[in-house]
Amino acid sequence: MDRIATRLAIFCGVLCGQATAAPPDEVPHAMVPALTRATGASPNDDRQAAAVAALARAASQPGSRIDAQYRQPDATANGGPTDAEREEAARFAVWNSEEMLEARRYVLEVGKRSARSSEREAQAFLNRLSALSAEQMTTWLQRLQAQRRGIAVQRAVEDEAREAQREEALALLREQEAARQSVRQWQGRSAEWLQSRFDVERFLTQERQQGRRAEIASALDAKRLRFNPFYPTLDPMTPPPKIAGAASLPGDLPRSDPRNFIRGEEGIDFGGSGGVGFAGATAPAAAPSPAPTTAPSAAPVAVEGGASGVAEASGGE
């Protein structure tokens, strides 16, 4: 059904086009100049135009009777052709000239290609053209050639303008591409500069960190060199008075005595005769030695070993 409807639409369009087709010189923006009709010729008399066109075609064939008649002398009083014959010969010459043949092909092509005209209307136009006089044909041919030259010039100008616009658009595209390329190049350079700056900052940061680590390591090494493991206390930050107080603990004061770590005015007294004492403290009194019962028979002899040596000496006596 769709195919049938499409074909019917095309057929109706063709019929409507043929029904509404206009002569090629009467359509809007016609590319064919209008005719200047011969005197006494009716605009709608296509029969006479067709007959004249047929006569012209017959005369154009070599060896035809009409051609031979044109070549024979007219049987007049003076022996020359009449005015009508001379006019017909001039019309024949113009109609079959190279320029007119090109113009006739042009009119048929315009009628075939035009959407407002048709090939039939173009042929009818040529039939009316063939009915004109030689002078009118020549005038129409000159106007057609002038119009075609104008159309050619206009098309050339349009082509040049189109080519200029095309070149301008291409130049604009090239400029835009160059600008984008420049932007990409500068972006690449900026990225490289930022990357190099980041590398420098990272290098400097690493250098600072390494320097800080070196300082810490050197400080620790110095602490290790100054540290003495044989100190009375293992605390390297202990002040010397505290160390002295800690060193004076054995045999002097009990461990719970608060004076072991006394500070201030009652500090550790490093003076006195023998031993370590504390400022403001009294030395304990010495115990009295017992009186001897008998006089010694001999001078005492110092024997190494303390009391045991003395006992051995007394036993020997």
C-alpha positions as YAML, in Angstrom:
chain: A
units: angstrom
residues:
- id: 1
  name: MET
  ca: [0.00, 0.00, 0.00]
- id: 2
  name: ASP
  ca: [2.82, 2.38, 0.81]
- id: 3
  name: ARG
  ca: [4.41, 1.77, -2.58]
- id: 4
  name: ILE
  ca: [1.13, 2.38, -4.37]
- id: 5
  name: ALA
  ca: [0.55, 5.60, -2.44]
- id: 6
  name: THR
  ca: [4.08, 6.76, -3.22]
- id: 7
  name: ARG
  ca: [3.66, 6.06, -6.93]
- id: 8
  name: LEU
  ca: [0.32, 7.85, -7.00]
- id: 9
  name: ALA
  ca: [1.86, 10.86, -5.27]
- id: 10
  name: ILE
  ca: [4.70, 10.94, -7.79]
- id: 11
  name: PHE
  ca: [2.28, 10.60, -10.72]
- id: 12
  name: CYS
  ca: [0.05, 13.36, -9.38]
- id: 13
  name: GLY
  ca: [3.09, 15.54, -8.83]
- id: 14
  name: VAL
  ca: [4.22, 15.00, -12.40]
- id: 15
  name: LEU
  ca: [0.75, 15.81, -13.73]
- id: 16
  name: CYS
  ca: [0.50, 18.90, -11.57]
- id: 17
  name: GLY
  ca: [3.96, 19.95, -12.68]
- id: 18
  name: GLN
  ca: [3.04, 19.57, -16.30]
- id: 19
  name: ALA
  ca: [-0.22, 21.40, -15.75]
- id: 20
  name: THR
  ca: [1.44, 24.29, -13.92]
- id: 21
  name: ALA
  ca: [4.61, 24.43, -16.05]
- id: 22
  name: ALA
  ca: [5.36, 27.86, -17.50]
- id: 23
  name: PRO
  ca: [7.47, 28.92, -20.46]
- id: 24
  name: PRO
  ca: [11.15, 29.29, -19.59]
- id: 25
  name: ASP
  ca: [11.03, 33.06, -20.17]
- id: 26
  name: GLU
  ca: [8.08, 33.60, -17.80]
- id: 27
  name: VAL
  ca: [9.24, 31.78, -14.68]
- id: 28
  name: PRO
  ca: [10.61, 33.83, -11.75]
- id: 29
  name: HIS
  ca: [14.29, 34.61, -12.17]
- id: 30
  name: ALA
  ca: [14.17, 33.33, -15.73]
- id: 31
  name: MET
  ca: [17.50, 32.41, -17.30]
- id: 32
  name: VAL
  ca: [16.06, 32.91, -20.79]
- id: 33
  name: PRO
  ca: [15.15, 36.41, -22.06]
- id: 34
  name: ALA
  ca: [11.64, 37.08, -23.26]
- id: 35
  name: LEU
  ca: [10.77, 37.00, -26.95]
- id: 36
  name: THR
  ca: [10.00, 39.99, -29.08]
- id: 37
  name: ARG
  ca: [7.27, 38.56, -31.28]
- id: 38
  name: ALA
  ca: [6.94, 39.29, -34.96]
- id: 39
  name: THR
  ca: [4.41, 41.82, -36.18]
- id: 40
  name: GLY
  ca: [0.99, 40.26, -36.66]
- id: 41
  name: ALA
  ca: [1.90, 37.06, -34.85]
- id: 42
  name: SER
  ca: [-0.43, 35.93, -32.12]
- id: 43
  name: PRO
  ca: [1.18, 34.97, -28.83]
- id: 44
  name: ASN
  ca: [-0.84, 31.77, -28.63]
- id: 45
  name: ASP
  ca: [-0.54, 30.72, -32.23]
- id: 46
  name: ASP
  ca: [1.79, 27.74, -31.75]
- id: 47
  name: ARG
  ca: [0.71, 26.08, -34.99]
- id: 48
  name: GLN
  ca: [2.29, 28.72, -37.14]
- id: 49
  name: ALA
  ca: [5.44, 28.65, -35.03]
- id: 50
  name: ALA
  ca: [5.61, 24.86, -35.32]
- id: 51
  name: ALA
  ca: [5.16, 25.06, -39.08]
- id: 52
  name: VAL
  ca: [7.91, 27.63, -39.39]
- id: 53
  name: ALA
  ca: [10.18, 25.51, -37.23]
- id: 54
  name: ALA
  ca: [9.48, 22.45, -39.37]
- id: 55
  name: LEU
  ca: [10.21, 24.48, -42.49]
- id: 56
  name: ALA
  ca: [13.47, 25.65, -40.97]
- id: 57
  name: ARG
  ca: [14.47, 22.10, -40.08]
- id: 58
  name: ALA
  ca: [13.65, 20.89, -43.56]
- id: 59
  name: ALA
  ca: [15.63, 23.72, -45.08]
- id: 60
  name: SER
  ca: [18.62, 22.90, -42.90]
- id: 61
  name: GLN
  ca: [19.01, 19.49, -44.53]
- id: 62
  name: PRO
  ca: [21.50, 19.53, -47.45]
- id: 63
  name: GLY
  ca: [20.04, 18.79, -50.87]
- id: 64
  name: SER
  ca: [16.51, 19.67, -49.87]
- id: 65
  name: ARG
  ca: [14.15, 21.36, -52.27]
- id: 66
  name: ILE
  ca: [13.94, 24.51, -50.15]
- id: 67
  name: ASP
  ca: [17.71, 24.79, -50.01]
- id: 68
  name: ALA
  ca: [17.94, 24.36, -53.78]
- id: 69
  name: GLN
  ca: [15.25, 26.95, -54.23]
- id: 70
  name: TYR
  ca: [17.25, 29.44, -52.15]
- id: 71
  name: ARG
  ca: [20.29, 28.81, -54.30]
- id: 72
  name: GLN
  ca: [18.47, 29.25, -57.62]
- id: 73
  name: PRO
  ca: [18.03, 32.77, -59.00]
- id: 74
  name: ASP
  ca: [14.56, 34.26, -58.66]
- id: 75
  name: ALA
  ca: [12.60, 34.42, -61.88]
- id: 76
  name: THR
  ca: [11.86, 38.09, -61.65]
- id: 77
  name: ALA
  ca: [12.23, 40.90, -64.04]
- id: 78
  name: ASN
  ca: [15.72, 41.78, -62.84]
- id: 79
  name: GLY
  ca: [16.73, 38.14, -62.19]
- id: 80
  name: GLY
  ca: [17.26, 38.52, -58.33]
- id: 81
  name: PRO
  ca: [15.38, 37.11, -55.25]
- id: 82
  name: THR
  ca: [12.48, 38.94, -53.74]
- id: 83
  name: ASP
  ca: [12.49, 40.62, -50.30]
- id: 84
  name: ALA
  ca: [10.59, 37.74, -48.71]
- id: 85
  name: GLU
  ca: [13.08, 35.24, -50.02]
- id: 86
  name: ARG
  ca: [15.99, 37.33, -48.79]
- id: 87
  name: GLU
  ca: [14.33, 37.61, -45.35]
- id: 88
  name: GLU
  ca: [13.73, 33.87, -45.26]
- id: 89
  name: ALA
  ca: [17.31, 33.19, -46.23]
- id: 90
  name: ALA
  ca: [18.50, 35.55, -43.46]
- id: 91
  name: ARG
  ca: [16.23, 33.85, -40.93]
- id: 92
  name: PHE
  ca: [17.55, 30.47, -42.06]
- id: 93
  name: ALA
  ca: [21.13, 31.63, -41.67]
- id: 94
  name: VAL
  ca: [20.52, 32.99, -38.18]
- id: 95
  name: TRP
  ca: [18.50, 29.97, -37.06]
- id: 96
  name: ASN
  ca: [21.20, 27.50, -38.11]
- id: 97
  name: SER
  ca: [24.19, 29.51, -36.97]
- id: 98
  name: GLU
  ca: [26.54, 28.09, -34.33]
- id: 99
  name: GLU
  ca: [25.47, 30.67, -31.76]
- id: 100
  name: MET
  ca: [21.76, 29.94, -32.30]
- id: 101
  name: LEU
  ca: [22.31, 26.18, -32.13]
- id: 102
  name: GLU
  ca: [24.09, 26.65, -28.79]
- id: 103
  name: ALA
  ca: [21.25, 28.91, -27.61]
- id: 104
  name: ARG
  ca: [18.63, 26.34, -28.62]
- id: 105
  name: ARG
  ca: [20.42, 23.58, -26.69]
- id: 106
  name: TYR
  ca: [20.68, 25.92, -23.73]
- id: 107
  name: VAL
  ca: [16.93, 26.65, -23.77]
- id: 108
  name: LEU
  ca: [16.07, 22.94, -23.91]
- id: 109
  name: GLU
  ca: [18.46, 22.22, -21.02]
- id: 110
  name: VAL
  ca: [16.93, 25.02, -18.95]
- id: 111
  name: GLY
  ca: [13.42, 23.69, -19.56]
- id: 112
  name: LYS
  ca: [14.52, 20.16, -18.64]
- id: 113
  name: ARG
  ca: [16.25, 21.19, -15.42]
- id: 114
  name: SER
  ca: [13.81, 23.84, -14.24]
- id: 115
  name: ALA
  ca: [11.22, 22.91, -11.60]
- id: 116
  name: ARG
  ca: [8.77, 25.56, -12.85]
- id: 117
  name: SER
  ca: [9.07, 24.77, -16.54]
- id: 118
  name: SER
  ca: [9.34, 21.67, -18.72]
- id: 119
  name: GLU
  ca: [10.97, 20.42, -21.88]
- id: 120
  name: ARG
  ca: [7.67, 20.76, -23.72]
- id: 121
  name: GLU
  ca: [7.43, 24.43, -22.78]
- id: 122
  name: ALA
  ca: [11.02, 24.93, -23.90]
- id: 123
  name: GLN
  ca: [10.27, 23.38, -27.28]
- id: 124
  name: ALA
  ca: [7.19, 25.60, -27.64]
- id: 125
  name: PHE
  ca: [9.37, 28.59, -26.82]
- id: 126
  name: LEU
  ca: [11.80, 27.61, -29.60]
- id: 127
  name: ASN
  ca: [8.92, 27.27, -32.02]
- id: 128
  name: ARG
  ca: [7.87, 30.81, -31.21]
- id: 129
  name: LEU
  ca: [11.46, 31.92, -31.56]
- id: 130
  name: SER
  ca: [11.70, 30.42, -35.03]
- id: 131
  name: ALA
  ca: [8.76, 32.55, -36.13]
- id: 132
  name: LEU
  ca: [10.65, 35.78, -35.50]
- id: 133
  name: SER
  ca: [12.42, 37.74, -38.16]
- id: 134
  name: ALA
  ca: [16.15, 37.51, -38.66]
- id: 135
  name: GLU
  ca: [16.71, 40.84, -36.94]
- id: 136
  name: GLN
  ca: [14.55, 39.87, -33.97]
- id: 137
  name: MET
  ca: [16.32, 36.50, -33.72]
- id: 138
  name: THR
  ca: [19.65, 38.27, -33.72]
- id: 139
  name: THR
  ca: [18.48, 40.72, -31.06]
- id: 140
  name: TRP
  ca: [17.17, 37.92, -28.85]
- id: 141
  name: LEU
  ca: [20.38, 35.94, -29.36]
- id: 142
  name: GLN
  ca: [22.44, 38.98, -28.31]
- id: 143
  name: ARG
  ca: [20.29, 39.50, -25.22]
- id: 144
  name: LEU
  ca: [20.61, 35.80, -24.33]
- id: 145
  name: GLN
  ca: [24.37, 35.90, -24.71]
- id: 146
  name: ALA
  ca: [24.57, 39.07, -22.61]
- id: 147
  name: GLN
  ca: [22.39, 37.49, -19.93]
- id: 148
  name: ARG
  ca: [24.50, 34.33, -19.93]
- id: 149
  name: ARG
  ca: [27.66, 36.39, -19.64]
- id: 150
  name: GLY
  ca: [26.12, 38.28, -16.72]
- id: 151
  name: ILE
  ca: [25.15, 35.00, -15.06]
- id: 152
  name: ALA
  ca: [28.66, 33.64, -15.65]
- id: 153
  name: VAL
  ca: [30.21, 36.78, -14.17]
- id: 154
  name: GLN
  ca: [27.86, 36.62, -11.20]
- id: 155
  name: ARG
  ca: [28.70, 32.98, -10.63]
- id: 156
  name: ALA
  ca: [32.40, 33.74, -10.94]
- id: 157
  name: VAL
  ca: [32.05, 36.52, -8.38]
- id: 158
  name: GLU
  ca: [30.10, 34.20, -6.09]
- id: 159
  name: ASP
  ca: [32.73, 31.50, -6.53]
- id: 160
  name: GLU
  ca: [35.49, 33.98, -5.74]
- id: 161
  name: ALA
  ca: [33.60, 35.23, -2.70]
- id: 162
  name: ARG
  ca: [32.97, 31.67, -1.59]
- id: 163
  name: GLU
  ca: [36.64, 30.82, -2.10]
- id: 164
  name: ALA
  ca: [37.65, 33.94, -0.17]
- id: 165
  name: GLN
  ca: [35.32, 32.99, 2.67]
- id: 166
  name: ARG
  ca: [36.71, 29.48, 2.59]
- id: 167
  name: GLU
  ca: [40.28, 30.75, 2.74]
- id: 168
  name: GLU
  ca: [39.33, 33.11, 5.56]
- id: 169
  name: ALA
  ca: [37.67, 30.28, 7.47]
- id: 170
  name: LEU
  ca: [40.70, 28.05, 6.92]
- id: 171
  name: ALA
  ca: [43.01, 30.85, 8.07]
- id: 172
  name: LEU
  ca: [40.86, 31.31, 11.16]
- id: 173
  name: LEU
  ca: [41.01, 27.57, 11.84]
- id: 174
  name: ARG
  ca: [44.78, 27.62, 11.41]
- id: 175
  name: GLU
  ca: [45.07, 30.57, 13.80]
- id: 176
  name: GLN
  ca: [42.87, 28.80, 16.34]
- id: 177
  name: GLU
  ca: [44.93, 25.64, 16.01]
- id: 178
  name: ALA
  ca: [48.13, 27.66, 16.42]
- id: 179
  name: ALA
  ca: [46.66, 29.34, 19.50]
- id: 180
  name: ARG
  ca: [45.65, 25.98, 20.96]
- id: 181
  name: GLN
  ca: [49.12, 24.63, 20.19]
- id: 182
  name: SER
  ca: [50.69, 27.64, 21.90]
- id: 183
  name: VAL
  ca: [48.44, 27.17, 24.92]
- id: 184
  name: ARG
  ca: [49.37, 23.49, 25.09]
- id: 185
  name: GLN
  ca: [53.05, 24.40, 24.75]
- id: 186
  name: TRP
  ca: [52.85, 26.98, 27.52]
- id: 187
  name: GLN
  ca: [50.89, 24.56, 29.68]
- id: 188
  name: GLY
  ca: [53.62, 21.98, 29.13]
- id: 189
  name: ARG
  ca: [56.29, 24.51, 30.04]
- id: 190
  name: SER
  ca: [54.34, 25.57, 33.12]
- id: 191
  name: ALA
  ca: [53.97, 21.94, 34.15]
- id: 192
  name: GLU
  ca: [57.71, 21.40, 33.66]
- id: 193
  name: TRP
  ca: [58.49, 24.54, 35.69]
- id: 194
  name: LEU
  ca: [56.14, 23.48, 38.48]
- id: 195
  name: GLN
  ca: [57.63, 19.99, 38.46]
- id: 196
  name: SER
  ca: [61.17, 21.39, 38.64]
- id: 197
  name: ARG
  ca: [60.15, 23.72, 41.47]
- id: 198
  name: PHE
  ca: [58.52, 20.82, 43.30]
- id: 199
  name: ASP
  ca: [61.71, 18.78, 42.86]
- id: 200
  name: VAL
  ca: [63.81, 21.65, 44.25]
- id: 201
  name: GLU
  ca: [61.48, 22.07, 47.23]
- id: 202
  name: ARG
  ca: [61.55, 18.35, 47.89]
- id: 203
  name: PHE
  ca: [65.35, 18.31, 47.63]
- id: 204
  name: LEU
  ca: [65.65, 21.23, 50.06]
- id: 205
  name: THR
  ca: [63.22, 19.56, 52.45]
- id: 206
  name: GLN
  ca: [65.22, 16.36, 52.34]
- id: 207
  name: GLU
  ca: [68.41, 18.32, 52.92]
- id: 208
  name: ARG
  ca: [66.87, 20.04, 55.95]
- id: 209
  name: GLN
  ca: [65.64, 16.72, 57.31]
- id: 210
  name: GLN
  ca: [69.02, 15.13, 56.79]
- id: 211
  name: GLY
  ca: [70.69, 18.10, 58.50]
- id: 212
  name: ARG
  ca: [68.30, 17.80, 61.44]
- id: 213
  name: ARG
  ca: [68.98, 14.08, 61.69]
- id: 214
  name: ALA
  ca: [72.71, 14.78, 61.57]
- id: 215
  name: GLU
  ca: [72.36, 17.35, 64.38]
- id: 216
  name: ILE
  ca: [70.37, 14.91, 66.50]
- id: 217
  name: ALA
  ca: [72.86, 12.14, 65.81]
- id: 218
  name: SER
  ca: [75.82, 14.38, 66.69]
- id: 219
  name: ALA
  ca: [74.07, 15.51, 69.89]
- id: 220
  name: LEU
  ca: [73.43, 11.90, 70.87]
- id: 221
  name: ASP
  ca: [77.03, 11.02, 70.08]
- id: 222
  name: ALA
  ca: [78.21, 13.88, 72.30]
- id: 223
  name: LYS
  ca: [75.93, 12.65, 75.10]
- id: 224
  name: ARG
  ca: [77.32, 9.17, 74.73]
- id: 225
  name: LEU
  ca: [80.89, 10.49, 74.90]
- id: 226
  name: ARG
  ca: [80.16, 12.50, 78.08]
- id: 227
  name: PHE
  ca: [78.25, 9.68, 79.78]
- id: 228
  name: ASN
  ca: [80.18, 7.76, 82.47]
- id: 229
  name: PRO
  ca: [78.64, 4.41, 83.34]
- id: 230
  name: PHE
  ca: [80.58, 4.33, 86.67]
- id: 231
  name: TYR
  ca: [78.75, 7.34, 88.07]
- id: 232
  name: PRO
  ca: [76.94, 6.62, 91.36]
- id: 233
  name: THR
  ca: [73.70, 7.17, 89.45]
- id: 234
  name: LEU
  ca: [72.86, 6.24, 85.87]
- id: 235
  name: ASP
  ca: [70.96, 9.47, 85.26]
- id: 236
  name: PRO
  ca: [73.16, 11.69, 83.03]
- id: 237
  name: MET
  ca: [71.07, 14.75, 83.93]
- id: 238
  name: THR
  ca: [71.50, 14.41, 87.73]
- id: 239
  name: PRO
  ca: [73.12, 17.51, 89.31]
- id: 240
  name: PRO
  ca: [76.46, 17.08, 91.12]
- id: 241
  name: PRO
  ca: [75.06, 17.84, 94.64]
- id: 242
  name: LYS
  ca: [72.60, 15.01, 94.26]
- id: 243
  name: ILE
  ca: [75.38, 12.75, 93.08]
- id: 244
  name: ALA
  ca: [77.44, 13.72, 96.11]
- id: 245
  name: GLY
  ca: [74.52, 13.08, 98.40]
- id: 246
  name: ALA
  ca: [73.94, 9.72, 96.82]
- id: 247
  name: ALA
  ca: [77.64, 8.91, 97.17]
- id: 248
  name: SER
  ca: [77.54, 9.78, 100.91]
- id: 249
  name: LEU
  ca: [74.74, 7.36, 101.70]
- id: 250
  name: PRO
  ca: [76.62, 4.17, 102.55]
- id: 251
  name: GLY
  ca: [77.46, 4.09, 106.31]
- id: 252
  name: ASP
  ca: [76.49, 7.72, 106.99]
- id: 253
  name: LEU
  ca: [72.72, 8.07, 107.09]
- id: 254
  name: PRO
  ca: [69.87, 5.63, 106.76]
- id: 255
  name: ARG
  ca: [68.20, 5.49, 103.39]
- id: 256
  name: SER
  ca: [64.96, 6.96, 104.74]
- id: 257
  name: ASP
  ca: [66.67, 10.06, 106.12]
- id: 258
  name: PRO
  ca: [65.40, 13.15, 104.20]
- id: 259
  name: ARG
  ca: [68.78, 14.78, 104.49]
- id: 260
  name: ASN
  ca: [70.14, 12.49, 101.87]
- id: 261
  name: PHE
  ca: [68.70, 14.77, 99.18]
- id: 262
  name: ILE
  ca: [68.70, 18.05, 101.10]
- id: 263
  name: ARG
  ca: [69.14, 21.20, 99.11]
- id: 264
  name: GLY
  ca: [69.43, 24.88, 99.84]
- id: 265
  name: GLU
  ca: [71.39, 26.33, 102.71]
- id: 266
  name: GLU
  ca: [71.82, 22.98, 104.43]
- id: 267
  name: GLY
  ca: [73.75, 21.50, 101.60]
- id: 268
  name: ILE
  ca: [76.37, 18.88, 101.67]
- id: 269
  name: ASP
  ca: [79.45, 19.83, 103.63]
- id: 270
  name: PHE
  ca: [82.60, 18.66, 102.00]
- id: 271
  name: GLY
  ca: [84.84, 20.07, 104.79]
- id: 272
  name: GLY
  ca: [86.05, 18.56, 108.08]
- id: 273
  name: SER
  ca: [88.70, 16.04, 108.93]
- id: 274
  name: GLY
  ca: [88.13, 12.80, 107.19]
- id: 275
  name: GLY
  ca: [84.85, 11.55, 105.91]
- id: 276
  name: VAL
  ca: [81.86, 13.36, 104.58]
- id: 277
  name: GLY
  ca: [79.66, 15.41, 106.89]
- id: 278
  name: PHE
  ca: [76.68, 17.73, 106.68]
- id: 279
  name: ALA
  ca: [76.62, 21.38, 107.61]
- id: 280
  name: GLY
  ca: [74.97, 22.08, 111.00]
- id: 281
  name: ALA
  ca: [75.24, 18.49, 112.24]
- id: 282
  name: THR
  ca: [77.19, 17.37, 115.32]
- id: 283
  name: ALA
  ca: [79.62, 14.55, 115.11]
- id: 284
  name: PRO
  ca: [78.82, 11.57, 117.38]
- id: 285
  name: ALA
  ca: [80.95, 11.25, 120.55]
- id: 286
  name: ALA
  ca: [83.61, 8.56, 120.63]
- id: 287
  name: ALA
  ca: [83.12, 5.73, 123.10]
- id: 288
  name: PRO
  ca: [85.65, 5.65, 126.04]
- id: 289
  name: SER
  ca: [88.27, 2.96, 125.85]
- id: 290
  name: PRO
  ca: [88.65, 0.64, 128.91]
- id: 291
  name: ALA
  ca: [91.67, 1.14, 131.26]
- id: 292
  name: PRO
  ca: [94.40, -1.50, 131.11]
- id: 293
  name: THR
  ca: [94.64, -3.78, 134.21]
- id: 294
  name: THR
  ca: [98.25, -4.72, 133.80]
- id: 295
  name: ALA
  ca: [101.16, -2.95, 132.28]
- id: 296
  name: PRO
  ca: [102.31, -4.33, 129.07]
- id: 297
  name: SER
  ca: [105.46, -6.39, 129.30]
- id: 298
  name: ALA
  ca: [106.58, -5.39, 125.88]
- id: 299
  name: ALA
  ca: [105.82, -2.77, 123.33]
- id: 300
  name: PRO
  ca: [102.89, -3.57, 121.14]
- id: 301
  name: VAL
  ca: [103.70, -4.95, 117.77]
- id: 302
  name: ALA
  ca: [101.62, -3.97, 114.80]
- id: 303
  name: VAL
  ca: [100.52, -7.08, 113.07]
- id: 304
  name: GLU
  ca: [98.63, -7.11, 109.87]
- id: 305
  name: GLY
  ca: [95.31, -8.75, 110.11]
- id: 306
  name: GLY
  ca: [93.69, -6.66, 112.83]
- id: 307
  name: ALA
  ca: [92.29, -8.31, 115.98]
- id: 308
  name: SER
  ca: [93.24, -11.80, 114.92]
- id: 309
  name: GLY
  ca: [96.86, -10.84, 114.72]
- id: 310
  name: VAL
  ca: [96.74, -9.33, 118.20]
- id: 311
  name: ALA
  ca: [95.21, -12.49, 119.59]
- id: 312
  name: GLU
  ca: [97.93, -14.59, 118.08]
- id: 313
  name: ALA
  ca: [100.59, -12.33, 119.55]
- id: 314
  name: SER
  ca: [99.11, -12.47, 123.07]
- id: 315
  name: GLY
  ca: [98.76, -16.20, 122.90]
- id: 316
  name: GLY
  ca: [102.36, -16.56, 122.05]
- id: 317
  name: GLU
  ca: [103.34, -14.88, 125.22]
...
